[in-house]
Coordinates of N, CA, C and O in Angstrom, one line a residue:
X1 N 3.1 20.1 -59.5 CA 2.7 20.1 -58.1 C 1.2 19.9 -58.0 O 0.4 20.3 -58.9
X2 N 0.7 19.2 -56.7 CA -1.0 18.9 -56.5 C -1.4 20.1 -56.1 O -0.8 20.6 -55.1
X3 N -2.1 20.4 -56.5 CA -3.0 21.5 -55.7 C -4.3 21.3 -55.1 O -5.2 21.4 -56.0
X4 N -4.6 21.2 -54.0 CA -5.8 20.7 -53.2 C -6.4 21.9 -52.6 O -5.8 22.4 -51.6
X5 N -7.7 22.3 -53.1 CA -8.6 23.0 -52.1 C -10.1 22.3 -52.0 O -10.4 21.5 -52.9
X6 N -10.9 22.5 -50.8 CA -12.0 22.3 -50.2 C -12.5 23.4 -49.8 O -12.0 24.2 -49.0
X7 N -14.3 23.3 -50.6 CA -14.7 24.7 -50.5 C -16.4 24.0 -50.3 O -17.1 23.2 -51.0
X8 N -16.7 24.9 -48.9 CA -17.9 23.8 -48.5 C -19.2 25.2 -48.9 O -18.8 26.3 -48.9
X9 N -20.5 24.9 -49.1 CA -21.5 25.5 -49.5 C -22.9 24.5 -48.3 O -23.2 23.3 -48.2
X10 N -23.4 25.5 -47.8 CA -24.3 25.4 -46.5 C -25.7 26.0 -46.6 O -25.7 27.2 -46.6
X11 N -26.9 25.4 -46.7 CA -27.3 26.1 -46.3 C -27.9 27.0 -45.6 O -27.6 26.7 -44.4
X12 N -28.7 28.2 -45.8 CA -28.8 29.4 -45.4 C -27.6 30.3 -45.0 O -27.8 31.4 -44.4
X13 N -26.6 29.9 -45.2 CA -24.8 30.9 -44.9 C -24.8 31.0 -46.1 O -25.1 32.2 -46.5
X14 N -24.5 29.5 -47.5 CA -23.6 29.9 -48.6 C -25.1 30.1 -49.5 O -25.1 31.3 -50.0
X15 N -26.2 29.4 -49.8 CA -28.1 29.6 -50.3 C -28.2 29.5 -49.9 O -27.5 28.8 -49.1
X16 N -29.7 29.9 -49.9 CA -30.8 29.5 -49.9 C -32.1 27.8 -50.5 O -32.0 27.0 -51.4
X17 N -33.1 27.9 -49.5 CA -33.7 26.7 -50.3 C -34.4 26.9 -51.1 O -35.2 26.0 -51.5
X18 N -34.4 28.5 -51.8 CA -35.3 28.7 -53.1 C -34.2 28.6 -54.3 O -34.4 29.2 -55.3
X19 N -33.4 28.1 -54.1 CA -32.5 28.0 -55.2 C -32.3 26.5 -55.8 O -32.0 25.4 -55.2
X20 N -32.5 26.6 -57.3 CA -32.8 24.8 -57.7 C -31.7 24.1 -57.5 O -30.6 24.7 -57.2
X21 N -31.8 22.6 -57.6 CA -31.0 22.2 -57.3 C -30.2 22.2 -58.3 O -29.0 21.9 -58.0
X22 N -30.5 22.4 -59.8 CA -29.1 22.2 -60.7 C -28.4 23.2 -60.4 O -27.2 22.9 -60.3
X23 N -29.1 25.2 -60.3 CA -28.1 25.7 -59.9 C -26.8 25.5 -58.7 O -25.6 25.8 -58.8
X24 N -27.7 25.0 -57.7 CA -26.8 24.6 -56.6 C -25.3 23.8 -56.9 O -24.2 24.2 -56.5
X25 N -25.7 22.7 -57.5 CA -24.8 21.8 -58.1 C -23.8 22.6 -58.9 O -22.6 22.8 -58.5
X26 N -24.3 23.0 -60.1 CA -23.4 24.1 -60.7 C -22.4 25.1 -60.1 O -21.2 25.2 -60.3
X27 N -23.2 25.8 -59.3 CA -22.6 26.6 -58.4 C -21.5 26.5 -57.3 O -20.6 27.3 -57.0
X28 N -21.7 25.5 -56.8 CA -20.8 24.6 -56.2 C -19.6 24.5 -56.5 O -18.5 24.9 -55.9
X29 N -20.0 23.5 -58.1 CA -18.4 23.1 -58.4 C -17.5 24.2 -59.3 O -16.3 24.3 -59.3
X30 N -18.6 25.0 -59.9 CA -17.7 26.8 -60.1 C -17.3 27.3 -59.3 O -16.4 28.2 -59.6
X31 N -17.7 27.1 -57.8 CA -16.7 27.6 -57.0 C -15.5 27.4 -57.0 O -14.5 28.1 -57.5
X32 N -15.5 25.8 -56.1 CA -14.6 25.1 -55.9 C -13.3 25.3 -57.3 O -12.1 25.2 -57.1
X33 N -13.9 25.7 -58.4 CA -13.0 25.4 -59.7 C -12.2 27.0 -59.7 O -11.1 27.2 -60.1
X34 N -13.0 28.1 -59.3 CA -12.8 29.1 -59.3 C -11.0 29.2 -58.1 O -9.9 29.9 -58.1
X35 N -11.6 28.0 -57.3 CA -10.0 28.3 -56.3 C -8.6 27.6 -57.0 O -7.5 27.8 -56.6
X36 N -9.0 26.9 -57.8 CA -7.8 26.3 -58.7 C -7.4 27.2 -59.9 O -6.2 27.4 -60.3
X37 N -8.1 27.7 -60.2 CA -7.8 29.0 -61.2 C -7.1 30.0 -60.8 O -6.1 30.5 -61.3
X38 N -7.9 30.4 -59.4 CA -6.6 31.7 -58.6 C -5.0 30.9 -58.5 O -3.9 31.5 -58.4
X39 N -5.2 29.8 -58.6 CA -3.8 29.1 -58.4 C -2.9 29.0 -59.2 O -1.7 28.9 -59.0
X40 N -3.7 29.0 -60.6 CA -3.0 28.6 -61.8 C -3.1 27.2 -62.3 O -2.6 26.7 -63.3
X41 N -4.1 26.4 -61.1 CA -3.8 25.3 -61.5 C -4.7 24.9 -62.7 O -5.7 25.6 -63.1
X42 N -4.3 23.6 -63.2 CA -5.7 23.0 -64.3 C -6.1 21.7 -63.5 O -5.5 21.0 -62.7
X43 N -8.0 21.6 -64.1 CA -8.1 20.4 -62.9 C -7.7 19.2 -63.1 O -7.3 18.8 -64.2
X44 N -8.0 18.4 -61.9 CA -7.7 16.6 -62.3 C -9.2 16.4 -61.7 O -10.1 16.2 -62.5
X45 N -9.4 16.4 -60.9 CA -10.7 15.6 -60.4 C -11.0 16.5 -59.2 O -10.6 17.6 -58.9
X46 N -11.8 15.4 -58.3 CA -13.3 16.7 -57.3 C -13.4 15.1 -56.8 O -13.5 14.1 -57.3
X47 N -13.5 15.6 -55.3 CA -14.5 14.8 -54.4 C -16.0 15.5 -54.0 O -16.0 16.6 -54.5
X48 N -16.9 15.4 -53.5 CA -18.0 15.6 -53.1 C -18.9 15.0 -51.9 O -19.6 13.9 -52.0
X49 N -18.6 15.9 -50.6 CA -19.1 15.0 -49.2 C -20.5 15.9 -49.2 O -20.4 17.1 -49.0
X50 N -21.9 15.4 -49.3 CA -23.1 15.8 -49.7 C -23.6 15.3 -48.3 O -23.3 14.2 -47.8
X51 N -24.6 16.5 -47.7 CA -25.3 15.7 -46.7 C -26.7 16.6 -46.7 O -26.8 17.8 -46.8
X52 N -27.6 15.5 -46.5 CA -29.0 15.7 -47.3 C -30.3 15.5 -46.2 O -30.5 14.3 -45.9
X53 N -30.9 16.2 -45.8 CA -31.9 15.9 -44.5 C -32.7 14.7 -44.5 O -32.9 14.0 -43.6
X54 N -33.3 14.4 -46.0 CA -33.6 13.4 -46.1 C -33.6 13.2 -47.8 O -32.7 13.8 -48.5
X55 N -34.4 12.5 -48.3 CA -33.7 11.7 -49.6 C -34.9 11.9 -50.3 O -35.9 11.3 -50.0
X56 N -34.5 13.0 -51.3 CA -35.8 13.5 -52.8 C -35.3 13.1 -53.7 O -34.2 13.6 -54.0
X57 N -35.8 12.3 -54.3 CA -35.4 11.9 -55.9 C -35.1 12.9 -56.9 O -34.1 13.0 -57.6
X58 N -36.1 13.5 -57.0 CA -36.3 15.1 -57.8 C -35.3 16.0 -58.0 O -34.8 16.5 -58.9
X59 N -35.0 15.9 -56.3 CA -34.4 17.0 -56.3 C -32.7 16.7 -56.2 O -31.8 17.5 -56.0
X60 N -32.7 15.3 -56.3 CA -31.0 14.5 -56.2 C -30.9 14.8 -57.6 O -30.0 15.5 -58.0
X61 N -32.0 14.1 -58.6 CA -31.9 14.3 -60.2 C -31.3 15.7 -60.6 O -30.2 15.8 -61.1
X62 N -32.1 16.7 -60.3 CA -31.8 18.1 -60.5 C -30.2 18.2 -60.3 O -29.3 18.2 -61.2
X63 N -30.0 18.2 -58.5 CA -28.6 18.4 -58.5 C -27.5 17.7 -59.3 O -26.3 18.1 -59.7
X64 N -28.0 16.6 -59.5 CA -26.7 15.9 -60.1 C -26.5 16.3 -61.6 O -25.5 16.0 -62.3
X65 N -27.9 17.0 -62.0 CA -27.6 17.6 -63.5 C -27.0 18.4 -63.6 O -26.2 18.3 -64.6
X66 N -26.7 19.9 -62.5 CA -25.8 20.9 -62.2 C -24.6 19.9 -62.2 O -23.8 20.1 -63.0
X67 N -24.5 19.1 -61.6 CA -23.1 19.3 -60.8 C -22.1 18.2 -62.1 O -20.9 17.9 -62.1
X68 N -23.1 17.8 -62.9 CA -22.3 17.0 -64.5 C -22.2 18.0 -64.8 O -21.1 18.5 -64.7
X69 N -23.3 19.0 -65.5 CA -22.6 20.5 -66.5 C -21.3 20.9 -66.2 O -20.3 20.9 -67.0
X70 N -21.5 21.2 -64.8 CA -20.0 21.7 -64.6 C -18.9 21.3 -64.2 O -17.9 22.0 -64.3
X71 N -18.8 20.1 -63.8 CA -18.1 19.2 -64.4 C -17.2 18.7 -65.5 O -16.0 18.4 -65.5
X72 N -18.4 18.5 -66.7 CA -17.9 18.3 -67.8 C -17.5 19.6 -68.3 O -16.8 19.4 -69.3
X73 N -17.7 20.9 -67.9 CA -17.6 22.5 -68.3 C -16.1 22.5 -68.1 O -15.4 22.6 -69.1
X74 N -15.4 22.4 -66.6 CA -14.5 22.9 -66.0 C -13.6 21.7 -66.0 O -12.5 21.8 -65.5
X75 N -14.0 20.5 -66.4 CA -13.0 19.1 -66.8 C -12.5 19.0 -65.4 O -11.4 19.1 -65.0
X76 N -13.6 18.7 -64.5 CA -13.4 18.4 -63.2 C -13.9 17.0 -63.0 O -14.9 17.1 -62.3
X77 N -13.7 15.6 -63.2 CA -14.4 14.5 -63.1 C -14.5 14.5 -61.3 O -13.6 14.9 -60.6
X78 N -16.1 13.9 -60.9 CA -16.1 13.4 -59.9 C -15.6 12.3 -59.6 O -16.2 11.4 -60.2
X79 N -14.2 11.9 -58.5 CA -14.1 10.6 -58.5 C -14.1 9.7 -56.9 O -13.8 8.6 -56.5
X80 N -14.6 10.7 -56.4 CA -15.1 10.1 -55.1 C -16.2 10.6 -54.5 O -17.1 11.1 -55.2
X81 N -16.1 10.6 -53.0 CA -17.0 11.4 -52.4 C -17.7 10.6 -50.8 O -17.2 9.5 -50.4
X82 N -18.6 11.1 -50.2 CA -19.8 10.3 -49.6 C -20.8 11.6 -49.3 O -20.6 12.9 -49.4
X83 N -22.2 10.4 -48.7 CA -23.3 10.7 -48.7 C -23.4 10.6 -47.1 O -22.9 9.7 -46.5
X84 N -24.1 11.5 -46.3 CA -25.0 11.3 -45.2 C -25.8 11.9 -45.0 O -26.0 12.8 -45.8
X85 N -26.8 11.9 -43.7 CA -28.2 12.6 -43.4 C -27.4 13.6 -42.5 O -26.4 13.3 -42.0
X86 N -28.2 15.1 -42.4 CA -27.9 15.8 -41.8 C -28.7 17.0 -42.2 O -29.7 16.9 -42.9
X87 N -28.0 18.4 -41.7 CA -28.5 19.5 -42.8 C -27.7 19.5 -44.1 O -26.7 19.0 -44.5
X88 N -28.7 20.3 -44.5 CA -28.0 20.4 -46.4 C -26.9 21.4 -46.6 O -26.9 22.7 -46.4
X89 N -25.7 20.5 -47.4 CA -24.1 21.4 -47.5 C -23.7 20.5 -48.6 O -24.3 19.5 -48.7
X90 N -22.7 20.7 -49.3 CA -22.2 20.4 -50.3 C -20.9 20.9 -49.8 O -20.7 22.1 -49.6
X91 N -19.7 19.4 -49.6 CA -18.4 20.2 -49.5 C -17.8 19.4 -50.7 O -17.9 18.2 -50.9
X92 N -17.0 20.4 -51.4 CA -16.0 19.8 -52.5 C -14.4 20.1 -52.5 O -13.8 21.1 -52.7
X93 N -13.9 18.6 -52.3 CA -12.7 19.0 -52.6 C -11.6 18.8 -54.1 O -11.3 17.8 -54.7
X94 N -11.5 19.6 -54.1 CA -11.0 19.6 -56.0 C -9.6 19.9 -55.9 O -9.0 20.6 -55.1
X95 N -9.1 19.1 -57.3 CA -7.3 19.0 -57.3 C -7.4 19.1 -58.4 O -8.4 18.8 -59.1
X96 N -6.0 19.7 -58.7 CA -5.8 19.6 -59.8 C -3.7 20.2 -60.3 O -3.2 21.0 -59.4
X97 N -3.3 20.1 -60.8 CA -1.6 20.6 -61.1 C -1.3 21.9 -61.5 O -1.9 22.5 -62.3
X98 N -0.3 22.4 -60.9 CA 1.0 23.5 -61.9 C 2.1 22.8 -62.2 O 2.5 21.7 -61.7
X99 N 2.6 23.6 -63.3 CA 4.2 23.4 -63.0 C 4.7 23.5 -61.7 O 3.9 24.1 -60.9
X100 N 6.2 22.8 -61.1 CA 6.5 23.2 -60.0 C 7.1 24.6 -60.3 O 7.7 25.0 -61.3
X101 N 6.8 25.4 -59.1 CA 7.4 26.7 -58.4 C 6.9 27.5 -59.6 O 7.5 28.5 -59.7
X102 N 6.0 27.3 -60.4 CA 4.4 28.2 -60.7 C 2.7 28.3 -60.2 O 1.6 28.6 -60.7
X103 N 3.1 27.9 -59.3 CA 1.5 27.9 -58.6 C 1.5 29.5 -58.0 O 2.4 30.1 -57.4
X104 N 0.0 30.1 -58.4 CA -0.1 31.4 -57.6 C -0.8 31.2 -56.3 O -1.7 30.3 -56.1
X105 N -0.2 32.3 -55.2 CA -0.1 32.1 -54.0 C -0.9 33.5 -53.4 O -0.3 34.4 -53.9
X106 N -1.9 34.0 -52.7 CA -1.7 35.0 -52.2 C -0.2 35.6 -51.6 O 0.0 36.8 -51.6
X107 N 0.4 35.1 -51.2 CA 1.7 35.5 -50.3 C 3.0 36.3 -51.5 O 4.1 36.6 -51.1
X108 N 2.5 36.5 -52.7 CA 3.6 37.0 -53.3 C 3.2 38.1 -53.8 O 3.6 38.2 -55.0
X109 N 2.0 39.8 -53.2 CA 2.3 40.6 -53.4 C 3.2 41.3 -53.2 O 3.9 40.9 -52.3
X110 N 3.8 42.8 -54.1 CA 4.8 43.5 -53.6 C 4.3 44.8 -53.9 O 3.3 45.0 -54.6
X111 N 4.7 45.4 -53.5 CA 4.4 47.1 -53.4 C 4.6 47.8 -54.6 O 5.8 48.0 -55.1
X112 N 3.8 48.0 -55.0 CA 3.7 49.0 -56.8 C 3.0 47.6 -57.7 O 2.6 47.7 -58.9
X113 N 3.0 46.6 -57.1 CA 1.8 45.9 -57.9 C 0.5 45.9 -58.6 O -0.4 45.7 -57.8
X114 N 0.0 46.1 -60.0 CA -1.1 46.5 -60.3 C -1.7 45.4 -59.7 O -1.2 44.4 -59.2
X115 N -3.2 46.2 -59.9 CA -4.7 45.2 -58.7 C -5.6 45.1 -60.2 O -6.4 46.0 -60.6
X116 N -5.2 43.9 -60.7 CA -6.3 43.6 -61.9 C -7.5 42.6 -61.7 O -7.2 41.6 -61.2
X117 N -8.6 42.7 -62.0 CA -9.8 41.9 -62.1 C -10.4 41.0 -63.1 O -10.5 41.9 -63.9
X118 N -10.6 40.4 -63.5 CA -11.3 39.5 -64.7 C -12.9 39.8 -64.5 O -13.5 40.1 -63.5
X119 N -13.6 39.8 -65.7 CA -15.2 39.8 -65.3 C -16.1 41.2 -64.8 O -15.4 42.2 -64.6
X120 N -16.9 41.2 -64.7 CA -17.8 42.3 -63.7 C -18.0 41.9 -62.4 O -18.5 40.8 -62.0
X121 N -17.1 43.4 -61.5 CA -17.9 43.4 -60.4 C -19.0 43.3 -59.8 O -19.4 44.5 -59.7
X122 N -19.7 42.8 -59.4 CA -21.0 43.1 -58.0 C -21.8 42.5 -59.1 O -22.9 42.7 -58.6
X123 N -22.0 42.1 -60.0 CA -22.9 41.2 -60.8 C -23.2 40.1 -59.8 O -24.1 40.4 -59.0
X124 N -22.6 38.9 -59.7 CA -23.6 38.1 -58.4 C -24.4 38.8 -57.6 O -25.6 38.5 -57.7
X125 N -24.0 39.7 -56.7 CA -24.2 40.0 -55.6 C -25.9 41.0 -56.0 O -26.8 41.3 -55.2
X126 N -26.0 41.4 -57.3 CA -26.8 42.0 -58.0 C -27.9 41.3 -58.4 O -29.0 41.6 -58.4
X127 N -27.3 40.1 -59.0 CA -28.4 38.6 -59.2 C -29.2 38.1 -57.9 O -30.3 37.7 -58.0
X128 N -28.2 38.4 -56.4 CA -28.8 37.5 -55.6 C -29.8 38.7 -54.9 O -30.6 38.3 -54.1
X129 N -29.7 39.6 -55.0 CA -30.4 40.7 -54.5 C -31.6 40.8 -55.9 O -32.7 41.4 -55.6
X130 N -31.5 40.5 -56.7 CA -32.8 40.6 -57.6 C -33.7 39.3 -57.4 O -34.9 39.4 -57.7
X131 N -33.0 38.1 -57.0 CA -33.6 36.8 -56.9 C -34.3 37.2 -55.4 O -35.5 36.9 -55.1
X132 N -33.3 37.9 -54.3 CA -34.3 38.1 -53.3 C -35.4 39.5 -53.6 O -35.6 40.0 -52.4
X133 N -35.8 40.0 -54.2 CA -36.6 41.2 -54.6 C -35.6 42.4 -54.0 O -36.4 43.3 -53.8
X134 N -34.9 42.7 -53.9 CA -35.1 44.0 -53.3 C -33.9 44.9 -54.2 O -33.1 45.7 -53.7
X135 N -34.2 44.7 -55.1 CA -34.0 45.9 -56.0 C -35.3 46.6 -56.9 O -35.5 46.7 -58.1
X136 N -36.5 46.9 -55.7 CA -37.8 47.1 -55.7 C -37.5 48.7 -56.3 O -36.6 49.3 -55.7
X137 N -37.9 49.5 -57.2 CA -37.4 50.6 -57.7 C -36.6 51.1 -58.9 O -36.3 52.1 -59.4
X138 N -36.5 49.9 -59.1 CA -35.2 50.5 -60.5 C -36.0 49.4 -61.2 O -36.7 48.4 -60.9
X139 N -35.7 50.2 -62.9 CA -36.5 50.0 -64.3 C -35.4 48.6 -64.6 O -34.3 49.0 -65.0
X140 N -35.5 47.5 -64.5 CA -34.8 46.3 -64.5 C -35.1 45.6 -65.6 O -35.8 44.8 -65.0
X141 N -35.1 45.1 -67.0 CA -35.7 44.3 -67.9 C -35.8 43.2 -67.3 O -35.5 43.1 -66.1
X142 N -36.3 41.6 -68.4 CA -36.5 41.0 -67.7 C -35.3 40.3 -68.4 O -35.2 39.3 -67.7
X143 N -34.3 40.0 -69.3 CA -32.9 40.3 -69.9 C -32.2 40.1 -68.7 O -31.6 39.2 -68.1
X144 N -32.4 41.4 -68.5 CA -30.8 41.6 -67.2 C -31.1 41.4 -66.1 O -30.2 41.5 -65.3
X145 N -32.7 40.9 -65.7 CA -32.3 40.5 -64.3 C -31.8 38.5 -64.4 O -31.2 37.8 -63.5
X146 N -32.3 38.1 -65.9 CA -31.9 36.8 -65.9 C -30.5 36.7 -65.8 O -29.9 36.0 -65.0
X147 N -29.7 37.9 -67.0 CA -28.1 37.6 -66.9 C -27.8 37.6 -65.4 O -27.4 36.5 -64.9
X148 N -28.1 38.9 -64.6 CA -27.8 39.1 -63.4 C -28.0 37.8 -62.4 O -27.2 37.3 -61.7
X149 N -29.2 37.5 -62.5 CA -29.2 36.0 -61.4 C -27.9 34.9 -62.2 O -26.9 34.4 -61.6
X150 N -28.1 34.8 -63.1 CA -26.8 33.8 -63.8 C -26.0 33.9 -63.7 O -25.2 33.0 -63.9
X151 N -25.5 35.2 -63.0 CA -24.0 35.6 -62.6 C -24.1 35.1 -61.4 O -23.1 34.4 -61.1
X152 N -25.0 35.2 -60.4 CA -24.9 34.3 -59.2 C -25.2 32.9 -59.0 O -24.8 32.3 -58.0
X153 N -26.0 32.1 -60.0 CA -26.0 31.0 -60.1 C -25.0 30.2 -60.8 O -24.6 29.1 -60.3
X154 N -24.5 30.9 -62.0 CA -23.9 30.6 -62.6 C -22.5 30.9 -62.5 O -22.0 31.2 -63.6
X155 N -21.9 31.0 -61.7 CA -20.1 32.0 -61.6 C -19.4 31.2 -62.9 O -19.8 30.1 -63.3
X156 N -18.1 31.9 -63.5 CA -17.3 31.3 -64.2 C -16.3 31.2 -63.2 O -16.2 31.7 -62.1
X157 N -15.6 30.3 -63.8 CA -14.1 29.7 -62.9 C -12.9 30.4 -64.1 O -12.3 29.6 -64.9
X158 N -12.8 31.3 -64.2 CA -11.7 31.1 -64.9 C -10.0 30.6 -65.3 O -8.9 31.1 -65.3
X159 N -10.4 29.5 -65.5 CA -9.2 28.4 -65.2 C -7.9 28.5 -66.4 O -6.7 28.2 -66.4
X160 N -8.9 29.1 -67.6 CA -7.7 28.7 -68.8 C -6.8 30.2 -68.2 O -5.6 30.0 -68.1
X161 N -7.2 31.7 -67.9 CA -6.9 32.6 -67.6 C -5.6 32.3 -66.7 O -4.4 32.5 -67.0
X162 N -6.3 31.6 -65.4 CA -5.3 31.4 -64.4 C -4.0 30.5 -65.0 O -2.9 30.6 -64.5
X163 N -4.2 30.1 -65.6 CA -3.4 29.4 -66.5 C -2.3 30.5 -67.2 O -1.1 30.6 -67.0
X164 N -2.7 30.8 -67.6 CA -1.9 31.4 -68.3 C -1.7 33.1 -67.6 O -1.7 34.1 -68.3
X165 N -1.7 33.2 -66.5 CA -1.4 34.3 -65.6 C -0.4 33.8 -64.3 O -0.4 34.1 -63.1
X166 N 0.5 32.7 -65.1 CA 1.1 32.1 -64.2 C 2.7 32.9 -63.9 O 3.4 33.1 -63.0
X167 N 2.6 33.1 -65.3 CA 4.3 33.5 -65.9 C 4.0 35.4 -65.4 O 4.9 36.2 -65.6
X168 N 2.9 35.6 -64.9 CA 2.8 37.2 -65.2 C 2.1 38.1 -63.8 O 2.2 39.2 -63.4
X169 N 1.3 37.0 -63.6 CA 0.9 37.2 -62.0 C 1.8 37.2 -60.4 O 2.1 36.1 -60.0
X170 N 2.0 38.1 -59.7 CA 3.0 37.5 -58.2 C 1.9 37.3 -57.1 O 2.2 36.9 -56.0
X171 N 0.6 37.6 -57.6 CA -0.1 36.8 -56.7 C -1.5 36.8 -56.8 O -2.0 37.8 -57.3
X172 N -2.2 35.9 -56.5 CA -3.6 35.5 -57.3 C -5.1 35.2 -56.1 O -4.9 34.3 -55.3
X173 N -6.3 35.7 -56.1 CA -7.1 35.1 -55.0 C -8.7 35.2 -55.9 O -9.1 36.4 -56.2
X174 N -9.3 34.5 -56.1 CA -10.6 34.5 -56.3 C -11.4 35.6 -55.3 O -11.3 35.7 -54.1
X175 N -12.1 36.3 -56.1 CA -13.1 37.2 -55.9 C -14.3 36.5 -55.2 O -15.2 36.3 -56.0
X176 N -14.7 36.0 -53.5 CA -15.7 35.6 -53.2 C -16.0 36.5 -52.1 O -17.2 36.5 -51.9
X177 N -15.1 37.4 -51.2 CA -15.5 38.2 -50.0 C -16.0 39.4 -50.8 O -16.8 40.2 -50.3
X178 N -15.4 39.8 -52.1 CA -15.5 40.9 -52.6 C -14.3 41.7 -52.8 O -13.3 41.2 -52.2
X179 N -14.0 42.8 -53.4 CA -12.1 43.3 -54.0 C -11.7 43.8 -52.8 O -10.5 43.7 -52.5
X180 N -12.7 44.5 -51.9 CA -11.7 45.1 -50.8 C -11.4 43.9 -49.4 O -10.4 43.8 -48.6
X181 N -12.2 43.3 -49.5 CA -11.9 41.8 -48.5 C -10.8 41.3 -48.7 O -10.0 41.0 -47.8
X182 N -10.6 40.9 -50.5 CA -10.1 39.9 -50.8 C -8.6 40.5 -51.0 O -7.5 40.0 -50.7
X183 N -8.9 41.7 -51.4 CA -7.4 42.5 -51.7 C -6.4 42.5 -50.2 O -5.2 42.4 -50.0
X184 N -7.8 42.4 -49.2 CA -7.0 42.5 -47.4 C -6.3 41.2 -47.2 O -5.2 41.1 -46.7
X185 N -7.2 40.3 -47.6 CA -6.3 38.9 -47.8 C -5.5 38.7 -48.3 O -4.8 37.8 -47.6
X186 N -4.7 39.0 -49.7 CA -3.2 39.0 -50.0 C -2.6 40.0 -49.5 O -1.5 39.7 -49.2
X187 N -3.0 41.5 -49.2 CA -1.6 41.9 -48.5 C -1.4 41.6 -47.4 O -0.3 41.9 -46.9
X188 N -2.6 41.0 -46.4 CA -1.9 40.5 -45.5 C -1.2 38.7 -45.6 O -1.0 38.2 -44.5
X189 N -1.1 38.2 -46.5 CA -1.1 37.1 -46.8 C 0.7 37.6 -47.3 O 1.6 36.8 -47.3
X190 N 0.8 38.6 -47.6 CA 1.9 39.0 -48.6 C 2.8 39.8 -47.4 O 3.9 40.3 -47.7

């Protein structure tokens, strides 16, 4: 089966413009790759509708170095896309397959279901709060505040996982509102 999602990144909603552009790029398509994982799917390709206020060389170079890493990381080829002027957003839409009648769905929790996680909680949200200072007070190395921003720059997609949480999962959602958001989202989806 195809599995298609589109997952748009804006600025000042999804970053900021102190954020480089390869992170951006990167981050982007780890999203987007992150929603084919909750699915189980593996990818095939990515479109990319970019719209840019006006036209930096620098800073197109930059992004397009993110958005190859991950890319070539998550075996997402870019094979389409467009460009226009506007404000700055990155929307991507990414496909990719399950088996049929194995794709995970939010809609197939059931009651006495364990609620399992992959990864560390609140790590992004801990990066982007150190990138904006305000974990002013706590003894922070300079170590962990890099891991910590990397976890927000850098997200993993766990794709081979979802993969193989196909045969064993009744229902699957990427972690982006956070576990108690996201948990409200499949049981009410379920």
């Amino acid at each position: 089966e195809l599995i298609v999602s589109t997952d748009s990144s804006v600025l000042d909603t999804h970053f900021t413009d102190d954020l480089f552009p390869e992170d951006l790029g990167y981050k982007a398509v780890a999203s987007a790759a992150s929603d084919l994982a909750a699915m189980g799917a593996e990818p095939l390709g990515m479109t990319l509708a970019l719209t840019v206020p006006s036209v930096d060389d620098l800073w197109l170079h930059g992004l397009s170095q993110g958005l190859t890493r991950a890319c070539h990381e998550y075996r997402l080829p870019l094979v389409g896309g467009d460009t226009t002027r506007g404000p700055l957003s990155l929307t991507l839409t990414v496909m990719g397959f399950c088996p049929r009648n194995q794709k995970l769905l939010r809609s197939g929790a059931q009651v006495g279901d364990r609620i399992c996680v992959s990864g560390y909680l609140g790590d992004a949200a801990f990066g982007l709060a150190v990138m904006q200072g305000k974990y002013r007070g706590l003894e922070i190395d300079f170590e962990d505040q890099e891991y910590l921003v990397s976890r927000f720059t850098h997200p993993t997609a766990r794709v081979n996982l979802g993969c193989r949480m196909r045969k064993l999962a009744t229902s699957c959602i990427d972690l982006s509102d956070g576990l108690l958001q996201d948990a409200g989202h499949v049981t009410n989806a379920s």
